[in-house]
Coordinates of C-alpha atoms in Angstrom, one line a residue:
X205 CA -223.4 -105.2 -152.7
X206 CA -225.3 -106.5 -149.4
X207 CA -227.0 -109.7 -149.5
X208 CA -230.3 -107.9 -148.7
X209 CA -229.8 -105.9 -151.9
X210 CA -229.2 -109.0 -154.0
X211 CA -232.6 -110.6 -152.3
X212 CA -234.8 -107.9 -153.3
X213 CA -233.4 -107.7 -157.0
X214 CA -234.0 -111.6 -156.9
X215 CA -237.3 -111.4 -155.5
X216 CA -238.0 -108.4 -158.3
X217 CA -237.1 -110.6 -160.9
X218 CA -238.9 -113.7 -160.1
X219 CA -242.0 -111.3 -159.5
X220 CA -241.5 -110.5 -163.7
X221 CA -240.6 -113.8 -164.7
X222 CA -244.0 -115.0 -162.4
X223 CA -246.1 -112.0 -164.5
X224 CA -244.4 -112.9 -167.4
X225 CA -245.3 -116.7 -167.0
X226 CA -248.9 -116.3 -166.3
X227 CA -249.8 -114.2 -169.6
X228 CA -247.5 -117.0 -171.6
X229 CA -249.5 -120.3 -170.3
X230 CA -252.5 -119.2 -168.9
X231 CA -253.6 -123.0 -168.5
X232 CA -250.7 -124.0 -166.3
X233 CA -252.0 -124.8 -162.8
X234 CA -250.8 -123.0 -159.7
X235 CA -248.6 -125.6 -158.6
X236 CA -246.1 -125.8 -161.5
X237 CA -245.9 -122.0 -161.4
X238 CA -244.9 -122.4 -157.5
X239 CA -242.5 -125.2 -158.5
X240 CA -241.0 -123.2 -161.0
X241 CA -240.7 -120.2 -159.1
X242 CA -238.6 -122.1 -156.6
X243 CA -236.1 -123.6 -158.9
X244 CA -235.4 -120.1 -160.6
X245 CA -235.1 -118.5 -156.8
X246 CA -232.5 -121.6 -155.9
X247 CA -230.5 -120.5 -159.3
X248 CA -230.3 -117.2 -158.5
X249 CA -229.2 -117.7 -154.6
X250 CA -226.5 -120.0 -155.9
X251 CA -225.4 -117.0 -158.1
X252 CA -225.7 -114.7 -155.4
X253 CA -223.0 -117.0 -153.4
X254 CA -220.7 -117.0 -156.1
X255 CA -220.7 -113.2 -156.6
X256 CA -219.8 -113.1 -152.8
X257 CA -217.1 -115.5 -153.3
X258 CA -215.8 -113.1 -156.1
X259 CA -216.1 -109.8 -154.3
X260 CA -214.5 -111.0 -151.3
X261 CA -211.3 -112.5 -153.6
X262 CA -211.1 -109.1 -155.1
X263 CA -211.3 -107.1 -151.8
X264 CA -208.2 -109.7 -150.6
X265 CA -206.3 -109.3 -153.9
X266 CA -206.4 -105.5 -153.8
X267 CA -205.4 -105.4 -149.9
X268 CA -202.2 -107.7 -151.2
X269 CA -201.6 -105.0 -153.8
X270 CA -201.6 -101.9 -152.3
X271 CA -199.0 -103.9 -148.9
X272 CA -197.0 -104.8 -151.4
X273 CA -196.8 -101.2 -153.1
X274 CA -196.2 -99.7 -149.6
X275 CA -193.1 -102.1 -149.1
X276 CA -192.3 -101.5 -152.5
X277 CA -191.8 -98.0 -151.9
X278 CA -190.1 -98.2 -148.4
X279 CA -187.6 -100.5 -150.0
X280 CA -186.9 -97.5 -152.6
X281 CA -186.5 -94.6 -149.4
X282 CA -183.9 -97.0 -147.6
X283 CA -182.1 -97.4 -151.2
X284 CA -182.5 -93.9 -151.9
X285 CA -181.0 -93.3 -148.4
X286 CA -178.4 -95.3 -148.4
X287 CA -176.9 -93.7 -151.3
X288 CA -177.1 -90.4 -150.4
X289 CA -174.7 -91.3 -147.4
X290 CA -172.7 -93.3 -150.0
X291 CA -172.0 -90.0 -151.9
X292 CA -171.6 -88.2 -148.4
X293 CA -168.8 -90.2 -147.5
X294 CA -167.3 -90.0 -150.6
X295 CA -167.4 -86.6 -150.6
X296 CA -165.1 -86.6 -148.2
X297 CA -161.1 -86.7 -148.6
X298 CA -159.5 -89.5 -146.8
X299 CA -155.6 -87.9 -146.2
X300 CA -154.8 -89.3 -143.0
X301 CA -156.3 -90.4 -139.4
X302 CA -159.4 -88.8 -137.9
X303 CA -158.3 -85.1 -136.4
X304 CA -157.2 -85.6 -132.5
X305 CA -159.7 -84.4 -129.9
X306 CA -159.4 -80.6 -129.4
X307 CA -157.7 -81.2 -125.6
X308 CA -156.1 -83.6 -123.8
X309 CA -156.8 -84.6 -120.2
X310 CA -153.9 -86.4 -118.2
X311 CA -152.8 -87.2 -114.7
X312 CA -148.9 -87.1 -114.0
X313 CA -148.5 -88.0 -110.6
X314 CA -151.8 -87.6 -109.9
X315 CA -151.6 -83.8 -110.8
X316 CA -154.8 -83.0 -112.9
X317 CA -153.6 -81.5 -115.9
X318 CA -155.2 -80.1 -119.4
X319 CA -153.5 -79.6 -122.6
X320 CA -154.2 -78.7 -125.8
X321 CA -153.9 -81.5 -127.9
X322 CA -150.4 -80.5 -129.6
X323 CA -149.2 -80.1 -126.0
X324 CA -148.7 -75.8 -126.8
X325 CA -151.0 -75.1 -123.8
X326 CA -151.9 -76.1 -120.1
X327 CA -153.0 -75.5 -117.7
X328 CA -152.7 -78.1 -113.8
X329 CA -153.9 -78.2 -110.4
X330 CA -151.1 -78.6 -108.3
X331 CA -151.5 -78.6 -103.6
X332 CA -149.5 -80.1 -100.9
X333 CA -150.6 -80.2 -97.3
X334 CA -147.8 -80.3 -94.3
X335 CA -149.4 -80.7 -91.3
X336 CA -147.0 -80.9 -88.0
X337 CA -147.8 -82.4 -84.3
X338 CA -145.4 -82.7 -81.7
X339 CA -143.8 -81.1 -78.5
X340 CA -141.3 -79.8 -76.6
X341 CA -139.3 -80.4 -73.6
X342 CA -137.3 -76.8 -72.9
X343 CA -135.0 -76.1 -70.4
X344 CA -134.6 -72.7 -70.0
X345 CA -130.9 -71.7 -68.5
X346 CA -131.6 -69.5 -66.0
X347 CA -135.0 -67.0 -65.0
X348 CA -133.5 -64.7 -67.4
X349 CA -134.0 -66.4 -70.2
X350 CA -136.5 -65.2 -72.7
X351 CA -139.0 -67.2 -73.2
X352 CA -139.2 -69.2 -70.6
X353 CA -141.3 -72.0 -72.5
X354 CA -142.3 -73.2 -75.8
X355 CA -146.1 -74.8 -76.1
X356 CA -146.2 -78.0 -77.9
X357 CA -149.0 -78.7 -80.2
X358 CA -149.4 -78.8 -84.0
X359 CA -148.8 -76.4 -87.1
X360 CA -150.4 -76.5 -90.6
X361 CA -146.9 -75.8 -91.5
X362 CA -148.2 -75.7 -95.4
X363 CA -151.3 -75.2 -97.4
X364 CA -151.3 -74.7 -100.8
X365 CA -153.3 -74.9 -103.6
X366 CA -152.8 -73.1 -107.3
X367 CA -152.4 -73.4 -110.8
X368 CA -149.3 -73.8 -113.2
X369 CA -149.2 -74.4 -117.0
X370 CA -147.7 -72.9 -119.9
X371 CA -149.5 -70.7 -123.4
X372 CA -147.8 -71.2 -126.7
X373 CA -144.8 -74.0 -125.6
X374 CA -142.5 -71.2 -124.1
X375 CA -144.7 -69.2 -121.7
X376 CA -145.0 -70.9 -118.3
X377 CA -147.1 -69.5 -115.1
X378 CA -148.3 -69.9 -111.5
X379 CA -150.4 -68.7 -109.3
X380 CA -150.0 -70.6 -105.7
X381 CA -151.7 -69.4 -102.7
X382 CA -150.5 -70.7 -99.2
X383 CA -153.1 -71.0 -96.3
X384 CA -150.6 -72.6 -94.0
X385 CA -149.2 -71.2 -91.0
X386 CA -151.9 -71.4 -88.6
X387 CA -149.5 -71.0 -85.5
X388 CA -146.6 -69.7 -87.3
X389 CA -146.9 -65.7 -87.0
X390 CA -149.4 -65.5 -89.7
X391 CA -150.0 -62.1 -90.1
X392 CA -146.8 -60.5 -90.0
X393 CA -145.9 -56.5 -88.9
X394 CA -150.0 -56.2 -88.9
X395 CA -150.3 -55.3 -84.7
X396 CA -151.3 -58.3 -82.6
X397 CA -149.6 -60.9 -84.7
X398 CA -146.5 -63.2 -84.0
X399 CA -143.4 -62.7 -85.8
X400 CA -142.2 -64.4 -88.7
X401 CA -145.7 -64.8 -91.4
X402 CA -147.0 -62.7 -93.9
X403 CA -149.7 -60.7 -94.7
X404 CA -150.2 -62.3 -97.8
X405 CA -150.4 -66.1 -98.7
X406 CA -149.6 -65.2 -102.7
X407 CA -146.4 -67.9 -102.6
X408 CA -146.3 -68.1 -106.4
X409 CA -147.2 -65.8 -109.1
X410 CA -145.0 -65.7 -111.9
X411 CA -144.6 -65.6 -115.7
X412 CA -141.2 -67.0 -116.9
X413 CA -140.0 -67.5 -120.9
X414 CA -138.6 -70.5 -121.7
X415 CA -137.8 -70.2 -125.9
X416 CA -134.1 -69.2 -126.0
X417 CA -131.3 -71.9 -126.0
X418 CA -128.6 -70.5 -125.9
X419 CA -125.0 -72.6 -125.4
X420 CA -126.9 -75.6 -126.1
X421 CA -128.9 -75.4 -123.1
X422 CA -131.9 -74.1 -121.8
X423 CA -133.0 -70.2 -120.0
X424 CA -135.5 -69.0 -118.2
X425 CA -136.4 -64.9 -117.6
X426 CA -138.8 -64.9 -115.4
X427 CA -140.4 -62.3 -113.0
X428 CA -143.1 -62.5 -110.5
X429 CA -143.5 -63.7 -107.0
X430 CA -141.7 -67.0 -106.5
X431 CA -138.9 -69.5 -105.1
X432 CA -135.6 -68.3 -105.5
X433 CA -133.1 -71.6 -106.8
X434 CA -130.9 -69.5 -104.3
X435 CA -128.7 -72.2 -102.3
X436 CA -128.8 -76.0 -102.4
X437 CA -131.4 -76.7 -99.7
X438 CA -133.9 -73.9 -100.4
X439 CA -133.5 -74.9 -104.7
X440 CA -134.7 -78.5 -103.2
X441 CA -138.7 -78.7 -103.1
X442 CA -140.0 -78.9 -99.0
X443 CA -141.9 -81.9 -100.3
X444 CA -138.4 -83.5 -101.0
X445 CA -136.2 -82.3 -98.0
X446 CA -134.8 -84.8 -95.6
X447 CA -135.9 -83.1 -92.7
X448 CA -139.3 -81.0 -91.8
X449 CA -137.2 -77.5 -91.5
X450 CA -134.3 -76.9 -93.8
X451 CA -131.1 -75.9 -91.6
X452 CA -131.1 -72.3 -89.7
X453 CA -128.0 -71.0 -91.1
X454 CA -129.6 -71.6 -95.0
X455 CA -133.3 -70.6 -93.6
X456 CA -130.9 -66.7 -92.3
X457 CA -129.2 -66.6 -95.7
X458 CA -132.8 -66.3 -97.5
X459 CA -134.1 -64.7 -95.4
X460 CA -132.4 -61.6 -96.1
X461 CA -133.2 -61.2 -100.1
X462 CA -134.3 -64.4 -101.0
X463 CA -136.7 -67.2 -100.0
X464 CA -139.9 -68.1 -100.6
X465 CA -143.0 -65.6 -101.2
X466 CA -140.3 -63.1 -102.7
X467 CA -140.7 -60.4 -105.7
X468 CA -137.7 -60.9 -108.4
X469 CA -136.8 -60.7 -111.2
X470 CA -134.0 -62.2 -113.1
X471 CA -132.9 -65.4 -115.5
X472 CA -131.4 -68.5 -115.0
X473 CA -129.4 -71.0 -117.6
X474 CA -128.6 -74.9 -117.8
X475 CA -127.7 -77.7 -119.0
X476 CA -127.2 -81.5 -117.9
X477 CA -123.7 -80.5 -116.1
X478 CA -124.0 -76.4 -115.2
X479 CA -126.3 -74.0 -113.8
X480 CA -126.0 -70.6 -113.6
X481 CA -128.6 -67.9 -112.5
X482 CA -128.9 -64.3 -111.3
X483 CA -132.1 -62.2 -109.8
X484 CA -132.7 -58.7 -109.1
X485 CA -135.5 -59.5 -105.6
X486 CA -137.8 -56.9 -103.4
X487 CA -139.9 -57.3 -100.5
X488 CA -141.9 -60.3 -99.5
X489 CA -145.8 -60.8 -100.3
X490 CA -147.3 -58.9 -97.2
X491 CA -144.7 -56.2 -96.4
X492 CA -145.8 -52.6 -95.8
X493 CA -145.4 -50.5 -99.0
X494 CA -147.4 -47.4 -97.6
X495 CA -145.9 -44.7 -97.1
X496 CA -148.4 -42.7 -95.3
X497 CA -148.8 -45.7 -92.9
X498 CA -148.7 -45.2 -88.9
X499 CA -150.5 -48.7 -87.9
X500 CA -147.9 -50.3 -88.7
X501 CA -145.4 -47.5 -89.6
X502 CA -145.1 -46.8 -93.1
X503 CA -141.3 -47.9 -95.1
X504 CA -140.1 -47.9 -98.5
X505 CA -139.5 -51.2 -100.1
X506 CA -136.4 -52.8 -99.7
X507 CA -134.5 -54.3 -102.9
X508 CA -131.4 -56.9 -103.4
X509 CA -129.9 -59.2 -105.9
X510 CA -128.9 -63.3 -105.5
X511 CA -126.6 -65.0 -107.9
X512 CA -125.8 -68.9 -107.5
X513 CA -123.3 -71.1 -109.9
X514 CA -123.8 -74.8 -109.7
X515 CA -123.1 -78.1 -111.2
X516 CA -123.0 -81.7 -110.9
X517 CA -119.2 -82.2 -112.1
X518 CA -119.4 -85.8 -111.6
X519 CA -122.5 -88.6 -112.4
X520 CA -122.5 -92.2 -113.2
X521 CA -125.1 -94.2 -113.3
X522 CA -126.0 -94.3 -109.2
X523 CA -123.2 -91.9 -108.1
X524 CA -122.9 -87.9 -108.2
X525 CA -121.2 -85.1 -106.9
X526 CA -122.5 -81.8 -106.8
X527 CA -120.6 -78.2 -106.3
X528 CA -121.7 -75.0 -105.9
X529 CA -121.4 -71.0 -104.7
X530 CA -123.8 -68.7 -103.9
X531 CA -123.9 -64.8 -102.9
X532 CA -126.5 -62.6 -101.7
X533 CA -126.8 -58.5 -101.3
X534 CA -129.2 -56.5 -99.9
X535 CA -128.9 -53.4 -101.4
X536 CA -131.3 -51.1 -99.7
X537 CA -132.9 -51.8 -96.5
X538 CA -136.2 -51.3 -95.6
X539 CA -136.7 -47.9 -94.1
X540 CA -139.3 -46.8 -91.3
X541 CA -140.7 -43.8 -92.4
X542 CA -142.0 -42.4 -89.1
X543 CA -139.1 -43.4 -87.2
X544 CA -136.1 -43.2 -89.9
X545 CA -134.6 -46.5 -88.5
X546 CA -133.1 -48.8 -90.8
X547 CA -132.6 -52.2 -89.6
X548 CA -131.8 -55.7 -90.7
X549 CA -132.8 -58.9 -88.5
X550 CA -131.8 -62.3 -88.5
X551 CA -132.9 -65.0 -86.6
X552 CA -135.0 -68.2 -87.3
X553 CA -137.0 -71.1 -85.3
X554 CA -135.0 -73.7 -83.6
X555 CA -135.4 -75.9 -87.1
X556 CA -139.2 -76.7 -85.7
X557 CA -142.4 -74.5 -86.0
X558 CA -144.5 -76.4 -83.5
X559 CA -144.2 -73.0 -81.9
X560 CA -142.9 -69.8 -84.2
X561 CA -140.4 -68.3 -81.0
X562 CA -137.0 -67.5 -82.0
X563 CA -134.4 -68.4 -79.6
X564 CA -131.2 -66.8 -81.8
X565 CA -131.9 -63.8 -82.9
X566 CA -129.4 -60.4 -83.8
X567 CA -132.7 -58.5 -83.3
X568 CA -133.2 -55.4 -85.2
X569 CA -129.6 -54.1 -86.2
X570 CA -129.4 -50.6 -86.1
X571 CA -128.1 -48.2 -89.0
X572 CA -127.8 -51.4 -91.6
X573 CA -126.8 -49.9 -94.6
X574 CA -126.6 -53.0 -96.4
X575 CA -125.8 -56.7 -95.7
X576 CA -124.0 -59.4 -98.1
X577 CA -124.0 -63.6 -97.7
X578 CA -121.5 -65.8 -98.9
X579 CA -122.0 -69.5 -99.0
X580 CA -120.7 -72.7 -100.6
X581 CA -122.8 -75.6 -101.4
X582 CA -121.4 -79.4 -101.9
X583 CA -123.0 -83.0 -102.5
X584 CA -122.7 -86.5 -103.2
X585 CA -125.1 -89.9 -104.1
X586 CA -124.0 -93.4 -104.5
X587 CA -127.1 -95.3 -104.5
X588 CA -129.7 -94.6 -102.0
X589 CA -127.0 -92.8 -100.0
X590 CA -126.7 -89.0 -100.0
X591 CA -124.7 -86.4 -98.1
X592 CA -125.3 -82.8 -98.2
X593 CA -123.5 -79.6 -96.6
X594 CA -123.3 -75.8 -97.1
X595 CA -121.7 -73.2 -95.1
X596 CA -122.6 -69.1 -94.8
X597 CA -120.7 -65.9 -94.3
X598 CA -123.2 -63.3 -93.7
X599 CA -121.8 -59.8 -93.2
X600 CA -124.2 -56.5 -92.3
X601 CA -122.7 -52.7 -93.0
X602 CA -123.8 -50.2 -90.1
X603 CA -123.3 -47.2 -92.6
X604 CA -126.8 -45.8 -92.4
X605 CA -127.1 -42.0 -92.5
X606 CA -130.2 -42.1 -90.4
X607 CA -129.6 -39.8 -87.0
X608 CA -129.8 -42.4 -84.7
X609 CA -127.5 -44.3 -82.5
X610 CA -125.2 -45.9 -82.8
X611 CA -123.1 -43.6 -85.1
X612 CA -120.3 -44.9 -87.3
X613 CA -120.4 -48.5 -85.8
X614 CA -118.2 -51.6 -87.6
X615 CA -120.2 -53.7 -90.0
X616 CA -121.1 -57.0 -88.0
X617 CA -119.8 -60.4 -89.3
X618 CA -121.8 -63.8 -88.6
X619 CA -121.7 -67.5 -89.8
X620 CA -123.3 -71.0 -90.2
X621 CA -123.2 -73.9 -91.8
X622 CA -124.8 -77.7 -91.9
X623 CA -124.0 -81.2 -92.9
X624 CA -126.6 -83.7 -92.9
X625 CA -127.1 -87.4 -94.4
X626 CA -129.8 -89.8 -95.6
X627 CA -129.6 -93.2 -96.7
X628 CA -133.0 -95.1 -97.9
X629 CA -133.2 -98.0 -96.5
X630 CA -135.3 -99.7 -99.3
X631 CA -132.5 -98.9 -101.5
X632 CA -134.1 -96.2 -103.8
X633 CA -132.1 -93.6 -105.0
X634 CA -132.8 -89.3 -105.6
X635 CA -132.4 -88.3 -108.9
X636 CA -130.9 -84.8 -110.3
X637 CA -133.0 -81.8 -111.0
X638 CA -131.0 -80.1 -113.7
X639 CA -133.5 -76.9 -113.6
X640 CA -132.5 -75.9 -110.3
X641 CA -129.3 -77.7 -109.5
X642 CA -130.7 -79.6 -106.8
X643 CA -131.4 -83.2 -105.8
X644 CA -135.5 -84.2 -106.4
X645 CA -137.5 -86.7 -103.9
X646 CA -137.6 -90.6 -103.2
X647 CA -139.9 -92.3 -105.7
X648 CA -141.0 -95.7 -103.7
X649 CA -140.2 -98.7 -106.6
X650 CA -142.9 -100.7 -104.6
X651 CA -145.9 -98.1 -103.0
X652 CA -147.6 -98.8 -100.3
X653 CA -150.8 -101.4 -100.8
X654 CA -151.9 -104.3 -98.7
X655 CA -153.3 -106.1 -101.5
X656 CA -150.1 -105.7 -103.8
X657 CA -147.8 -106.1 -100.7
X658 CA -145.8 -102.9 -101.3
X659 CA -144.5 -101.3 -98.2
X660 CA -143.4 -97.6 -100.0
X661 CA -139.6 -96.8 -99.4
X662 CA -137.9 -96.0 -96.2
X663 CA -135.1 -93.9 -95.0
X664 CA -133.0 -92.9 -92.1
X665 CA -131.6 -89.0 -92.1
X666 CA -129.3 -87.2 -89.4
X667 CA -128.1 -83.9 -89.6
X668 CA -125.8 -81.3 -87.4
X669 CA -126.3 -77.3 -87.8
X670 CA -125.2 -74.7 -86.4
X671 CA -125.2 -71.0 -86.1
X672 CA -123.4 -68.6 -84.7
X673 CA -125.5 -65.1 -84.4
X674 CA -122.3 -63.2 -81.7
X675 CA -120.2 -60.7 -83.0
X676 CA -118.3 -58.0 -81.5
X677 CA -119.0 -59.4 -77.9
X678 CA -117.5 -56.9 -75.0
X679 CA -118.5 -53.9 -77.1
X680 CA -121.1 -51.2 -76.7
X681 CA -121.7 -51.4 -80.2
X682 CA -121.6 -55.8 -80.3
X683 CA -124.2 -58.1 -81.3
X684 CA -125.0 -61.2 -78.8
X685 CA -127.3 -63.3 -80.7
X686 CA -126.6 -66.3 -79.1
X687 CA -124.7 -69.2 -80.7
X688 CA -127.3 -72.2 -81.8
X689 CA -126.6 -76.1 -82.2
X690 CA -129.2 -78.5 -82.9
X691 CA -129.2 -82.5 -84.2
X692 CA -132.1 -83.7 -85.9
X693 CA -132.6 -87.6 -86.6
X694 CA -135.6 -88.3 -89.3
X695 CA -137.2 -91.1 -90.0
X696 CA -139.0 -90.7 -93.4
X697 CA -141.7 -92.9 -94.8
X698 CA -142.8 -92.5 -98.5
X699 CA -146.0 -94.6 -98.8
X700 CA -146.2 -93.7 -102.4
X701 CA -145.4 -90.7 -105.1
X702 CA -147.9 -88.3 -103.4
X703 CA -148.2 -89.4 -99.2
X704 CA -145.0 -89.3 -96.8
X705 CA -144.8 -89.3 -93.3
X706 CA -142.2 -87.6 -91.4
X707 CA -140.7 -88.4 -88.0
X708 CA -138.0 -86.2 -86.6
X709 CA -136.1 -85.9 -83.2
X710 CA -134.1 -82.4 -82.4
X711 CA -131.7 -81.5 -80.0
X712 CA -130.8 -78.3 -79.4
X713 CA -128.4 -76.2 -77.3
X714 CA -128.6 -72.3 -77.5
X715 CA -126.0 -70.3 -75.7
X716 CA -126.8 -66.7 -75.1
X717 CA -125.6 -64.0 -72.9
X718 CA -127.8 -61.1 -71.7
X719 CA -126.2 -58.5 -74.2
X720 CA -122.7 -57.8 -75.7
X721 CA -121.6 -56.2 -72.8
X722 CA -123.2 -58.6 -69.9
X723 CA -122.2 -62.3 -69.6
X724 CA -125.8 -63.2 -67.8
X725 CA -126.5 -66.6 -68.8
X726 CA -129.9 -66.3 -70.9
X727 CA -129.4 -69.5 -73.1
X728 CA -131.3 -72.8 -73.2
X729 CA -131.5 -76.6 -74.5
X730 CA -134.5 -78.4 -75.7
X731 CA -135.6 -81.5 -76.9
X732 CA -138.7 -82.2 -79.2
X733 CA -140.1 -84.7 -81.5
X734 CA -142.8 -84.1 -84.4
X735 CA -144.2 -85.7 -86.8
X736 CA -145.7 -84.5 -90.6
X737 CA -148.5 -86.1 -92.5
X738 CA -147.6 -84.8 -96.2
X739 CA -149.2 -84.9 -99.4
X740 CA -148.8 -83.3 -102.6
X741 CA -149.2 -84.0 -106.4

């Protein structure tokens, strides 16, 4: 109630208690009636204070109430809350640890890799870059010889980038595609191109089962598009190699039904000690399987087998020694379907691929029925030393019913062979790759950092090869593919598990006559020095 209310009931009722005193005392004079008046209007403003006083205690005392209600009931949500959780989590059976995350992301060597979190599946990114710079000096023997220079310059000698990883524990994959080979006949038989690439940079694409044991050991079948474990250099990853080539005579051998990029299929089984493996291969990524084909000529595929048995008879703690044979058959040539030749080649780069010329090359033998290689593998490790060798027996049949000359010729016998050495001067060893019978890379104990003060490890390699592509010589029917010699001194720096640099000098000496039947001096030497800039994870 306003104060203005409460002044005009006050006023009311001093205007009935004013009526009410005039009929009562009629005789009273009009002061004491003012007088009076006044004293009742003082008592009733002193009332009307108090009534305020009240109304505005009970205003605050209801205001308390009702905040103290509210918080009352918010108090009674959080309890209510809280035990509705409460029963939530005990809903819940404890049995063990908190389920594991649904994959597992890891870096091994720097190689990004995703697995499932029982390890069954993955799946990693895997590249390496070889990039070589360097140069020549060739000497050519005489005008004759062919070519009469080499051009220095560089190479990205590799380039690859893929995928490898395994489904269900035992099923392992890869899929590896090679853009390297910018100056080294990429592009194969295609017309224009250099000799020696392919058509196709597919270097990798294979499935291979790993769940039978047998013996104690382990097997793989496996069949794709892959690296044949055929001999002990090529079974040795090119990250890992001493050298920036592998040897001529080995780089022959593989050539012929083997190598790198090749179609096979086949198995392979080991243990600690023994390796044993056998492959039925085909054709190369890139080679012609048209037969309708005229630009190039059409062929038929050819096909071959490789067997290798190896095994590292004797290992200590820093020592090893490591034996092995090999043998190669390449059962059906390739055949030219326009022409009807059948021919087998071998030749290879001067152990550098600055520039992709061959200078010891069969060329294309004529009539090649078949061809077989022989070869014997042997090496040894005491500490950071290690010393390496294999030799070749490569034989071609000239048995081909094909019409052409020459007619009923001898089958051609060749040979080759290496022996090289490395010793790390930082005094890190190589360890043994049991799944391919091979020797891995240098791991540096101290990598390269200028604020830890590694310097990575260090090592010194030398190597002599040779290969001897002349049989027959004197003979219309003869091969003169020139006899080739080359020493190689490296100097290898492994900043860490994923960068090396490679510095290599070569000296080579190719003797070569004109044909089998001419003694014209066509041969040459050289020297050259490259270097690689490598890195792979």
């Amino acid at each position: 109630m306003s104060r203005t209310r409460f002044a005009a009931t006050a006023i009311g009722l001093a205007g009935a208690l004013a009526a009410s005193q005039a009929q009562a005392q009629s005789a009273s004079s009009s002061e004491q009636e003012i007088a009076l008046l006044k004293q009742q209007l003082k008592m009733l403003e002193q009332k009307l204070d108090k009534l305020q006083s009240q109304t505005a205690a009970n205003t605050a005392a209801t205001a308390k109430t009702r905040a103290e209600a509210k918080a009352e009931a918010k108090a009674e949500a959080r309890s209510e809350a809280k035990a509705v959780v409460a029963n939530a989590n005990a809903a819940i059976p404890v049995k063990g640890p908190a389920p594991a995350s649904g994959v597992v992301v890891t870096m091994p060597n720097n190689r990004p890799t995703i697995c499932t979190a029982d390890q069954a599946n993955c799946v990693a990114i895997t590249s390496r870059l070889h990039w070589d710079v360097g140069g020549y000096d060739y000497r050519p023997n005489t005008a004759g010889t062919v070519p009469q220079k080499l051009d220095s310059g560089q190479n990205v000698r590799r380039a690859r980038i893929g995928v490898t990883g395994k489904f269900f524990h035992d099923w392992n994959f890869a899929l590896v595609y090679d853009f390297g080979g910018s100056s080294d006949g990429f592009g194969g038989t295609a017309p224009g191109s250099l000799p020696g690439g392919g058509v196709s940079g597919v270097e990798n694409a294979y499935l291979s089962y790993t769940g039978l044991k047998p013996f104690g050991g382990k097997m793989a079948i496996e069949g794709g598009i892959m690296d044949l474990p055929y001999t002990l250099d090529e079974a040795t990853s090119s990250n890992d190699i001493m050298f920036m080539e592998r040897a001529s005579a080995g780089i022959v051998a593989t050539s012929i039904a083997a190598g790198d990029f090749r179609s096979a299929i086949g198995t392979r089984w080991y243990n600690d000690v023994f390796w044993a493996g056998a492959y039925v291969t085909g054709p190369t990524t890139g080679a012609i399987h048209s037969a309708s084909s005229v630009a190039p000529n059409g062929t038929t595929e050819q096909y071959g087998a490789v067997a290798r048995v190896a095994g590292q008879i004797v290992s200590g703690k820093d020592y090893s020694v490591h034996l092995g044979g090999n043998a190669e058959w390449l059962i059906q040539p390739t055949r030219n379907l326009v022409t009807g030749a059948q021919t087998v080649t071998l030749n290879d780069r001067p152990e550098l691929r600055i520039d992709p010329t061959v200078l010891a090359t069969t060329g294309a033998i004529a009539n090649a029925s078949g061809a077989q290689v022989y070869s014997v593998e042997a090496a040894a490790t005491y500490g950071p030393l290690i010393l390496q060798g294999e030799y070749f027996w490569y034989n071609v049949d000239r048995g081909a019913n094909t019409g052409l000359p020459p007619l009923g010729a001898p089958s051609l016998k060749f040979q080759g062979g290496y022996a090289q050495a490395g010793y790390v001067l930082t005094g890190e060893g190589r360890t043994y790759n049991a799944a391919n019978a091979a020797y891995g890379g240098v791991k540096p104990a101290h990598p390269f950092s200028l604020d830890g003060g590694g310097w990575g490890a260090w090592e010194i390699a030398g190597r002599f090869s040779t290969i001897d592509l002349n049989d027959q010589l004197g003979t219309a029917t003869g091969i003169a593919g020139g006899r080739q010699t080359v020493y190689t001194l490296a100097l290898n720096w492994y900043v860490n598990g994923n960068v090396r640099f490679m510095l290599d000098y070569l000296h080579g000496d190719i003797s070569r006559q004109a044909s089998a039947v001419s003694s014209a001096n066509v041969g040459s030497k050289f020297d050259a020095v490259a270097m690689r800039t490598q890195f792979a994870f």
